[in-house]
Short mmCIF file of C-alpha atoms in Angstrom, two decimals:
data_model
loop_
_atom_site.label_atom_id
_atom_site.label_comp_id
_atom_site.label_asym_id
_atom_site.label_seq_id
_atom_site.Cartn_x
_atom_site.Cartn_y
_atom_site.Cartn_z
CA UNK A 1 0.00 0.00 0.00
CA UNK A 2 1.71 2.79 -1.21
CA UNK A 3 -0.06 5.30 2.17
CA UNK A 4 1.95 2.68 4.40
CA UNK A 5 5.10 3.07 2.51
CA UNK A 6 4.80 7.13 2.65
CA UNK A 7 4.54 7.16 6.27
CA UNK A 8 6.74 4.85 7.15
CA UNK A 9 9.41 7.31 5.64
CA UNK A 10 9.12 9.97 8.05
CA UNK A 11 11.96 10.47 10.68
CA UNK A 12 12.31 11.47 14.09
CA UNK A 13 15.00 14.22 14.70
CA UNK A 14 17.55 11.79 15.68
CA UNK A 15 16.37 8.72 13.89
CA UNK A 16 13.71 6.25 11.86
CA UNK A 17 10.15 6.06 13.73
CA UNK A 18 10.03 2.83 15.23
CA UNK A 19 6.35 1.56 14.62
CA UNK A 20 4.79 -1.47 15.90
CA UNK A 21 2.00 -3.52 15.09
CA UNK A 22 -1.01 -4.86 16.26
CA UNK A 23 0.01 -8.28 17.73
CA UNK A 24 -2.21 -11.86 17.16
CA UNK A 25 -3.87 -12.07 20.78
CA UNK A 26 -6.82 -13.11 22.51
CA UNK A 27 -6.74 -10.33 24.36
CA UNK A 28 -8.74 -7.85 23.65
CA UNK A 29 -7.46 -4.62 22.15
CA UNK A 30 -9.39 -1.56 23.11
CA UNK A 31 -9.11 1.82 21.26
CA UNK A 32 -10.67 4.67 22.63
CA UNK A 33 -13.71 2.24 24.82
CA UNK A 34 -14.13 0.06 21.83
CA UNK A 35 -12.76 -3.54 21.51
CA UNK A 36 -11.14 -5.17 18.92
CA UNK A 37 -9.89 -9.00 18.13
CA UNK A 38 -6.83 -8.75 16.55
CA UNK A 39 -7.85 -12.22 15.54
CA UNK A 40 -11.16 -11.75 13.81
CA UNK A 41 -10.75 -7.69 13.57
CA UNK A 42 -8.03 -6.47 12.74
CA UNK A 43 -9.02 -4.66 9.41
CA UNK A 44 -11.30 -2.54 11.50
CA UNK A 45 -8.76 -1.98 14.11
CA UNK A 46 -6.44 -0.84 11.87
CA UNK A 47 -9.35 1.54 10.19
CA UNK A 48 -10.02 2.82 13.43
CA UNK A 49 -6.80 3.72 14.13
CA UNK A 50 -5.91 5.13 11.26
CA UNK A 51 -8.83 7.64 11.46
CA UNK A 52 -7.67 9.69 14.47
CA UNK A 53 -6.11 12.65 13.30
CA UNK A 54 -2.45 12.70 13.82
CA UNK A 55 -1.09 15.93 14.49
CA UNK A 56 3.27 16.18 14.64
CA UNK A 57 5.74 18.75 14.44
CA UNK A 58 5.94 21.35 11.75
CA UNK A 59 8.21 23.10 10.00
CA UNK A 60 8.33 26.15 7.98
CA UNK A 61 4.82 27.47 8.93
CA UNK A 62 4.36 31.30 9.78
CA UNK A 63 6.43 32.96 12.29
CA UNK A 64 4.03 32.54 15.87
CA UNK A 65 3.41 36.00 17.25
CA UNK A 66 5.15 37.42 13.52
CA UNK A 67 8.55 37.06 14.68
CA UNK A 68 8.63 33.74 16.70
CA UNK A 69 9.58 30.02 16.00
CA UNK A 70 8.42 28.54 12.50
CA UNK A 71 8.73 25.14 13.68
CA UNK A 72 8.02 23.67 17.23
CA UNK A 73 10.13 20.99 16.98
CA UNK A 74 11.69 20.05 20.69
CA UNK A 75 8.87 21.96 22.21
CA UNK A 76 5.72 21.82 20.76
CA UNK A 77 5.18 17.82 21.71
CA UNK A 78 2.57 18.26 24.45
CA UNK A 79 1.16 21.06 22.61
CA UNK A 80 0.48 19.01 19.31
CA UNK A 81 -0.83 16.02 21.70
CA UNK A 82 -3.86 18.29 23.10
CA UNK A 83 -4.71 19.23 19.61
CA UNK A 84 -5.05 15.41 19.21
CA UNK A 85 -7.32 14.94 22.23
CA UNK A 86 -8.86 18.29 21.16
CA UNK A 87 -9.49 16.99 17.56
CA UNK A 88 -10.85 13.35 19.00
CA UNK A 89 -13.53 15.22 20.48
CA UNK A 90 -14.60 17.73 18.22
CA UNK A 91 -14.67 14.47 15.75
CA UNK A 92 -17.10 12.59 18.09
CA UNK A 93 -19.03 16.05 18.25
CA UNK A 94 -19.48 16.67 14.63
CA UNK A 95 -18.63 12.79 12.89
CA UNK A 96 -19.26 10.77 15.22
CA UNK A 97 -17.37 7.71 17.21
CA UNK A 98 -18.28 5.75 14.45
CA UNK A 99 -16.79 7.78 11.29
CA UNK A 100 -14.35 6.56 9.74
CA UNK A 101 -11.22 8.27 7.09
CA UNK A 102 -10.93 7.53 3.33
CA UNK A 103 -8.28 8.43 1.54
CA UNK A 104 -9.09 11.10 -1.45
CA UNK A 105 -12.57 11.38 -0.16
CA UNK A 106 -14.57 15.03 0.97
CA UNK A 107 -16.26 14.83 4.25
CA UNK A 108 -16.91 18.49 4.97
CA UNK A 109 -17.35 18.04 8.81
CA UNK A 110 -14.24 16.21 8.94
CA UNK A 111 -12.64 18.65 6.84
CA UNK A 112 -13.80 21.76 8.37
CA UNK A 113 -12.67 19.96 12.10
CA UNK A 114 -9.19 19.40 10.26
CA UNK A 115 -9.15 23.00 9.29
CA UNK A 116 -9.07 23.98 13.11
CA UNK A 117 -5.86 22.47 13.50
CA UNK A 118 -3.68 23.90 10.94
CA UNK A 119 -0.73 25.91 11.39
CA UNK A 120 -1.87 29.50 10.93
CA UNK A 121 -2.65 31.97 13.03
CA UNK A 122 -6.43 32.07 12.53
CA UNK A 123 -7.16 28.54 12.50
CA UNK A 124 -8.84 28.12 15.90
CA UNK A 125 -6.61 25.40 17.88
CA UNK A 126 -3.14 25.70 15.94
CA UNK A 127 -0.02 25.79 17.58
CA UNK A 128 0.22 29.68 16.95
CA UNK A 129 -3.01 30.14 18.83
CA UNK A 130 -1.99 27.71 21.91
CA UNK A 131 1.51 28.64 22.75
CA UNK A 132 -0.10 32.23 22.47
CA UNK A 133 -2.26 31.33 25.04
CA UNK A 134 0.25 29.83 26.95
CA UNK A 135 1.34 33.35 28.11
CA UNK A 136 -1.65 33.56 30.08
CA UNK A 137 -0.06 30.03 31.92
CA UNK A 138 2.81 31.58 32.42
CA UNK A 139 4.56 29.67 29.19
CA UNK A 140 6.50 31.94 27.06
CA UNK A 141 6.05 31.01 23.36
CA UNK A 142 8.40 28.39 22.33
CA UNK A 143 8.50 26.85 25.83
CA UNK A 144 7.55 23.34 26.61
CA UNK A 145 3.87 22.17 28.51
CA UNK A 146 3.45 20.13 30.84
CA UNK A 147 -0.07 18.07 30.78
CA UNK A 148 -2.25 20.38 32.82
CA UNK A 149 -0.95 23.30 31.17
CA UNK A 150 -2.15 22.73 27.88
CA UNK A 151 -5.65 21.76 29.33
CA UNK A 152 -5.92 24.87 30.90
CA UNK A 153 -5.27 26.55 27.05
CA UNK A 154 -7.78 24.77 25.38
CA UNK A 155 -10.32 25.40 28.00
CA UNK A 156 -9.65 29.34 27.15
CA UNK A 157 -9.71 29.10 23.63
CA UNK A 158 -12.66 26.54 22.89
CA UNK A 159 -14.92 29.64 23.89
CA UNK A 160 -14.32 31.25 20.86
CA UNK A 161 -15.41 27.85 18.25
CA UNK A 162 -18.94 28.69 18.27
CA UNK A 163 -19.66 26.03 15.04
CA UNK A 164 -18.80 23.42 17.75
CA UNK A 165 -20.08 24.83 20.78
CA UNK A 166 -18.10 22.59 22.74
CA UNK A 167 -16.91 23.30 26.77
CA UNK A 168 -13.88 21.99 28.47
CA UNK A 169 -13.94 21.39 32.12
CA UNK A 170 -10.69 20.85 33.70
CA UNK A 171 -11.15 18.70 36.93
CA UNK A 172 -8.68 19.85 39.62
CA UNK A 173 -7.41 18.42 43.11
CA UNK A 174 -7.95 14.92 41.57
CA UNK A 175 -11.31 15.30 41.53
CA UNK A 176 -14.82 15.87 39.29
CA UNK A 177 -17.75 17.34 40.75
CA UNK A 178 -21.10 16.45 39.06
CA UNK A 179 -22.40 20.31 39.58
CA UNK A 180 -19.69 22.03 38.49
CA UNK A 181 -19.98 20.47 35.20
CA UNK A 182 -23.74 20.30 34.80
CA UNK A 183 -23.49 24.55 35.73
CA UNK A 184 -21.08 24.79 33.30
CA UNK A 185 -22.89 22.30 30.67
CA UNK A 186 -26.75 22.81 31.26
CA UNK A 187 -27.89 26.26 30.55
CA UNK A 188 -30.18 27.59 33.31
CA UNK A 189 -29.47 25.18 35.24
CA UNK A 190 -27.47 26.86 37.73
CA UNK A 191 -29.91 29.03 38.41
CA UNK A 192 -32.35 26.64 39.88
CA UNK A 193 -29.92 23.66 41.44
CA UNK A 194 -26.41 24.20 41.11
CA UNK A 195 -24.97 23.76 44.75
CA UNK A 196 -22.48 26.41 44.19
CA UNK A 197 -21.23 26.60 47.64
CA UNK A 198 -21.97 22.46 48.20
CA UNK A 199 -24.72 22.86 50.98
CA UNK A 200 -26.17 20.28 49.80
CA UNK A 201 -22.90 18.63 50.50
CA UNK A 202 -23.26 19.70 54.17
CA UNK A 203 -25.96 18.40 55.04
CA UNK A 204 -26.15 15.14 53.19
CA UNK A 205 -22.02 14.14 53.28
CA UNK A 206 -20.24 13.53 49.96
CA UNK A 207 -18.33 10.58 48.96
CA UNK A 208 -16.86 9.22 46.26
CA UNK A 209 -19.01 6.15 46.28
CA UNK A 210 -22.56 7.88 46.76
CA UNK A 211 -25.51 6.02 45.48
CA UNK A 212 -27.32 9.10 44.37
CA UNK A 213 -26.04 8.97 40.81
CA UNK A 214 -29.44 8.42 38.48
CA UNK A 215 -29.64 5.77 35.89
CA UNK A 216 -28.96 6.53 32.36
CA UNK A 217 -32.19 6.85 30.91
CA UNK A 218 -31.64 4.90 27.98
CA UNK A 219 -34.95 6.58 25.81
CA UNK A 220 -33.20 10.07 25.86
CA UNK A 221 -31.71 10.87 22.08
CA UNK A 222 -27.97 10.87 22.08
CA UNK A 223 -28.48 13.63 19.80
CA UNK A 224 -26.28 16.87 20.72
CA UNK A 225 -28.26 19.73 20.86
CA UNK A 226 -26.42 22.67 23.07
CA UNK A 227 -29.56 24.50 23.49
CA UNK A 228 -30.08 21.89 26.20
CA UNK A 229 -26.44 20.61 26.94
CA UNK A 230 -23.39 22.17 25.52
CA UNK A 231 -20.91 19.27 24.11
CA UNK A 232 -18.29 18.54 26.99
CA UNK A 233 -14.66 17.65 26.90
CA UNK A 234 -13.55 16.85 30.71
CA UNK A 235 -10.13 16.38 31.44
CA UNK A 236 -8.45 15.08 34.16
CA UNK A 237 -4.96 16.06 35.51
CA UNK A 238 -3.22 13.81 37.70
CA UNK A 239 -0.22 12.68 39.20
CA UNK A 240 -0.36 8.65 40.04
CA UNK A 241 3.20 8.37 41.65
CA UNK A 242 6.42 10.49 42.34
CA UNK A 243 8.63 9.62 39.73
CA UNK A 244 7.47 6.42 38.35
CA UNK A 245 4.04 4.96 38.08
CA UNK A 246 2.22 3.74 40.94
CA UNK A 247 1.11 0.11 39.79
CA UNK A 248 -2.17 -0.02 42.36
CA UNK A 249 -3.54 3.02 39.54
CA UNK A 250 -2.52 0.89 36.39
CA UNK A 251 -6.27 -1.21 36.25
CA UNK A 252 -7.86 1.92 36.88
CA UNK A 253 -6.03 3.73 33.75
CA UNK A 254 -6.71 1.09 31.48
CA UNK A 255 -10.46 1.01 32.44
CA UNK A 256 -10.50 4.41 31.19
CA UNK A 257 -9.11 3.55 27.98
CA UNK A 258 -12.05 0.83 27.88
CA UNK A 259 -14.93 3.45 28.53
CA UNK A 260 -16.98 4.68 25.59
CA UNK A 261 -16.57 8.34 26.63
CA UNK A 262 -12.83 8.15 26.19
CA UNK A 263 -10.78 10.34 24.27
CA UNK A 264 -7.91 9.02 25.18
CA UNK A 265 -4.60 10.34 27.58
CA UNK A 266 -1.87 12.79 27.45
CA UNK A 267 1.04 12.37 28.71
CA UNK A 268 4.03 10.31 28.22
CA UNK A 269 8.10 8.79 29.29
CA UNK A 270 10.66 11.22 30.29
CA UNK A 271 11.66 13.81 27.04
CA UNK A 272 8.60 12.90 25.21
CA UNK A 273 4.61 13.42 25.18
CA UNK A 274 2.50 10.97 23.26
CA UNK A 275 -1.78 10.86 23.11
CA UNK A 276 -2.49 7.56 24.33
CA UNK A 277 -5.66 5.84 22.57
CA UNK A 278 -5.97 2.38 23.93
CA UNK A 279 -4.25 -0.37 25.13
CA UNK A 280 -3.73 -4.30 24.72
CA UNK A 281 -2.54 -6.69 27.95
CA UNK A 282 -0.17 -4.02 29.22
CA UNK A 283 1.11 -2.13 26.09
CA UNK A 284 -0.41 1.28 25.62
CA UNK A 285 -1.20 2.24 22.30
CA UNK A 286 -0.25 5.66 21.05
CA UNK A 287 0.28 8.52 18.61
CA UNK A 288 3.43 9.90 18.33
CA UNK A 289 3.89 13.68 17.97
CA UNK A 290 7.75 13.61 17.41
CA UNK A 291 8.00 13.60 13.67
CA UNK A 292 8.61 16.62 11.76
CA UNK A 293 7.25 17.44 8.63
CA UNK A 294 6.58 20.29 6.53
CA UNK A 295 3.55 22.35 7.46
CA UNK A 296 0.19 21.87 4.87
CA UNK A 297 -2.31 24.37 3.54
CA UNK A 298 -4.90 22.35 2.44
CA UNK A 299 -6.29 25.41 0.49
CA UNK A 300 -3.41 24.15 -1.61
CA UNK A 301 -4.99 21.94 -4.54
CA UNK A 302 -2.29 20.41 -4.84
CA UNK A 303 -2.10 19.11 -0.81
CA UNK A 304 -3.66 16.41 0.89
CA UNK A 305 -4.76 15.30 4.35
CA UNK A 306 -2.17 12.21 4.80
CA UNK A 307 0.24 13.52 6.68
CA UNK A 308 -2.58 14.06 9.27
CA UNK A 309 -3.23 10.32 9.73
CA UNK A 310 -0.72 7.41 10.76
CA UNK A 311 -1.64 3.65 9.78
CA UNK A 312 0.94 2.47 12.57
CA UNK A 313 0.59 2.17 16.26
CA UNK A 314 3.36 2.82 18.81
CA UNK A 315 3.06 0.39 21.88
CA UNK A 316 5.27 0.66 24.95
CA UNK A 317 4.55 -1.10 28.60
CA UNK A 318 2.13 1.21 31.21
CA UNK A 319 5.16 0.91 33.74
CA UNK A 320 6.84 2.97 31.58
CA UNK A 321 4.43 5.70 31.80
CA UNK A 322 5.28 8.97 33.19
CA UNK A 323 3.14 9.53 36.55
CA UNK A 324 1.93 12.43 35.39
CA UNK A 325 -0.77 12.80 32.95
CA UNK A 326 -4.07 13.88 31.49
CA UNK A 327 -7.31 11.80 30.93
CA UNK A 328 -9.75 12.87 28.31
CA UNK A 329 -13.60 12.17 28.26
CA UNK A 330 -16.27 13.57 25.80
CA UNK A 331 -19.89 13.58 26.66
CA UNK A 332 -21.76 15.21 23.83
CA UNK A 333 -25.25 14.83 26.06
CA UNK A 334 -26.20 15.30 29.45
CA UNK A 335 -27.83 11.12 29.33
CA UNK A 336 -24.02 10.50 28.01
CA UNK A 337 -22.70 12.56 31.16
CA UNK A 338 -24.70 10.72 33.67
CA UNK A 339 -23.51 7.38 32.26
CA UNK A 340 -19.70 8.46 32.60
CA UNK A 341 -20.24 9.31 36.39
CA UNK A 342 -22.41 6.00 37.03
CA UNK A 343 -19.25 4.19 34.78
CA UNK A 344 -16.87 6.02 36.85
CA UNK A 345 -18.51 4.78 40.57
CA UNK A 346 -18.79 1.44 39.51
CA UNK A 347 -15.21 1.04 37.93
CA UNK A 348 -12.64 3.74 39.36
CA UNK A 349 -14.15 5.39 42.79
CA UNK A 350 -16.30 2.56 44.04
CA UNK A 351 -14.00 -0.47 42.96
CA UNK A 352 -10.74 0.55 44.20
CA UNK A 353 -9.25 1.47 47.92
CA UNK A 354 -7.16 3.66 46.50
CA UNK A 355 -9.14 5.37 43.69
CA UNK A 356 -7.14 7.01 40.70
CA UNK A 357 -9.46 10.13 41.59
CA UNK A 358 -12.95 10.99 43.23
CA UNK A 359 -15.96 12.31 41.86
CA UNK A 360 -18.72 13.89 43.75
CA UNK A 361 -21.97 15.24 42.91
CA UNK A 362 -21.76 18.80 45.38
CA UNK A 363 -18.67 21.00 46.12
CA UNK A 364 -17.43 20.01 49.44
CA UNK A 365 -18.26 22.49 51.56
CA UNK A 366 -14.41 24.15 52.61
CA UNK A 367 -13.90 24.48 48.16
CA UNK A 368 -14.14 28.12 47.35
CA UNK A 369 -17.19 28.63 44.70
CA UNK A 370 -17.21 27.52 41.24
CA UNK A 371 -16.30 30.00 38.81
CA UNK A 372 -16.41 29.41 35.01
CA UNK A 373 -13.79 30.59 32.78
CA UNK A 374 -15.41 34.21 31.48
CA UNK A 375 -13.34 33.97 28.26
CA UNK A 376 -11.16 37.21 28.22
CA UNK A 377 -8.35 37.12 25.95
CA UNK A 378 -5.10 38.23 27.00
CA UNK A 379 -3.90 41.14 25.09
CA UNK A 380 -1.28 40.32 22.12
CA UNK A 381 1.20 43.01 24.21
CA UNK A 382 2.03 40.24 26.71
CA UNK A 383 3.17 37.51 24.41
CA UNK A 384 6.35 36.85 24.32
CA UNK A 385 8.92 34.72 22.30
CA UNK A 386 12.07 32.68 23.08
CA UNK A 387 15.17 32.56 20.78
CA UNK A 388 15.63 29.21 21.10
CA UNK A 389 13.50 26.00 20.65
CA UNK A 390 12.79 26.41 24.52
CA UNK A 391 12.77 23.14 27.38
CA UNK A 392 14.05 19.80 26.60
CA UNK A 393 12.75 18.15 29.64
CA UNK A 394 9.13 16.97 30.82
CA UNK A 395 10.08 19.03 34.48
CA UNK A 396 6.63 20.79 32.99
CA UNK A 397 4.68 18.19 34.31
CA UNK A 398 2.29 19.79 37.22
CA UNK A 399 1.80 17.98 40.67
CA UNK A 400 -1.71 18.04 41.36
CA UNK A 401 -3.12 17.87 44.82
#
């Protein structure tokens, strides 16, 4: 297949990509919560994968900020792995879980999510527009991000996509709180229920394991209308050991590989970020950002969408996992939001004795209130640029908690 052979091709700075492949199991391979038989499915796995949008280093794209880097090679890794989780949920908003890439043929949708991720400065979610943002995270353009960082980026700039409509809620302090999110998600409602200050926390007690979570209502149309419930991308920051990987959280990270709301992980080994999208036995599968190639217009008739898509997985063992990380969730409904907290207590808070993080339905009464991000946009006067290509370490990585 001459795609395969293309790829293949590319380099890393200081080498060939080493790509694996899917390997003849009978375990189950799960990619993003659904699971595959390399033994009776391995076309479709290999569709699947192929599909996610694989966004790398650039080159030779427009100075950031006019005068800045035009490549973010050595820096831009984390950076170009949000835009993957980004661009896994804005496909599951607009395509679908389901949809699936062909080679030479117009999908619009696709397309015009694609678009988003280009390297200009007006394309909503490029990497001029996030390590822009950055300066508001106290990044300096051309300096590297650690997991939580680049969360905290998106959240600020998906305010301004109103085709998509989509809201990202970053879960602090190791922990999601049902409210927060349906305030942030459900319009009106915090008017009428949201337990901004978690009274309702007070007087009832809030755990981790509460049995107050409803049942997914399984008549209500998975159809995303924001008028009711605004699209949601929740991510999770977290830290799951000092300097290596706490094994007791490794069953609890591969669960939520397995659930349908998953949009995979960021983070990564020391040096290097990767978007991890699923996993087999203990390999995780991932995308790798750290090839460089040469930034596409795809007003250009004569450019295609290839480079954007990578028919090879990279495997390496969860023990090899930096501890910390980012996990990604969509939930495009409210009846897909109430199945992800009910999925959550019965696999990660309710399961475990040492839970990978806890999710309530009120603020605990000592939290401050909840305050959505109000969108303001830092001025372009306090972005600045570095002369160089910026960090070469993963120190970025925040300790949460």
């Amino acid at each position: 297949m001459d795609f395969l052979t293309e790829v293949s091709t590319f380099t890393y700075e200081a080498g060939p990509v080493n790509y694996d492949e899917f390997p003849p199991t009978e375990e189950p391979v799960y990619l993003m919560g659904t699971p595959y038989s390399t033994l009776y499915d391995l076309n479709e796995l290999k569709l699947d994968f192929l599909s996610r949008i694989w966004l790398t280093y650039r080159k030779n794209f427009p100075a950031i900020g006019g005068t800045g880097p035009t490549l973010d090679t050595g820096w831009g890794c984390m950076l170009r792995c949000g835009q993957m989780m980004l661009a896994q949920a804005l496909l599951n908003r607009h395509c679908g879980r389901d949809w699936r890439w062909t080679r030479k043929k117009y999908d619009e949708k696709y397309r015009k999510v694609l678009e988003m991720f280009l390297d200009k400065k007006n394309a909503y979610y490029s990497i001029h527009q996030i390590a822009s943002m950055g300066v508001s995270e106290g990044k300096n353009i051309g300096q590297w991000f650690g997991p939580n960082t680049v969360a905290q980026v998106l959240k600020k700039l998906v305010v301004f996509d109103e085709w998509s409509s989509l809201v990202i809620h970053v879960a602090m302090d190791n922990t999601i709180i049902e409210h927060d999110i349906k305030c942030l998600c459900k319009p009106g409602y915090e008017k009428t229920t949201c337990d901004i200050l978690g009274m309702n926390s007070m007087k009832a007690g809030a755990t981790g394991c509460s049995s107050r979570a409803k049942p997914q209502d399984k008549n209500k149309s998975s159809h995303v209308d924001p008028s009711k419930w605004k699209p949601l991308l929740l991510i999770l920051p977290l830290r799951l050991g000092l300097t290596d990987i706490n094994a007791v959280y490794i069953e609890s990270l591969k669960k939520c590989l397995s659930f349908t709301h998953s949009v995979g992980i960021i983070g990564g080994k020391p040096n290097q970020a990767h978007w991890f999208v699923g996993y087999v036995g203990d390999k995780l599968i991932y995308l790798d950002p750290h090839t460089t190639q040469v930034s596409v217009d795809l007003n250009d008739h004569l450019s295609n969408d290839d480079s954007f898509h990578c028919p090879h997985p990279c495997m390496m063992n969860i023990l090899e996992l930096d501890p910390s990380i980012a996990v990604g969730f969509y939930c495009g409904t409210e009846s897909e939001f109430d199945d992800l907290c009910t999925t959550i207590r019965k696999f990660i808070t309710c399961e475990s004795r040492t839970p990978m993080f806890e999710l309530y339905q009120d603020r605990p009464p000592h939290w401050p209130p909840y305050e959505p991000y109000s969108g303001k946009f830092p001025s372009s006067s306090e972005f600045a640029v570095l002369d160089g290509t910026g960090c070469e370490t993963d120190d970025e990585f925040e300790l949460i908690g």
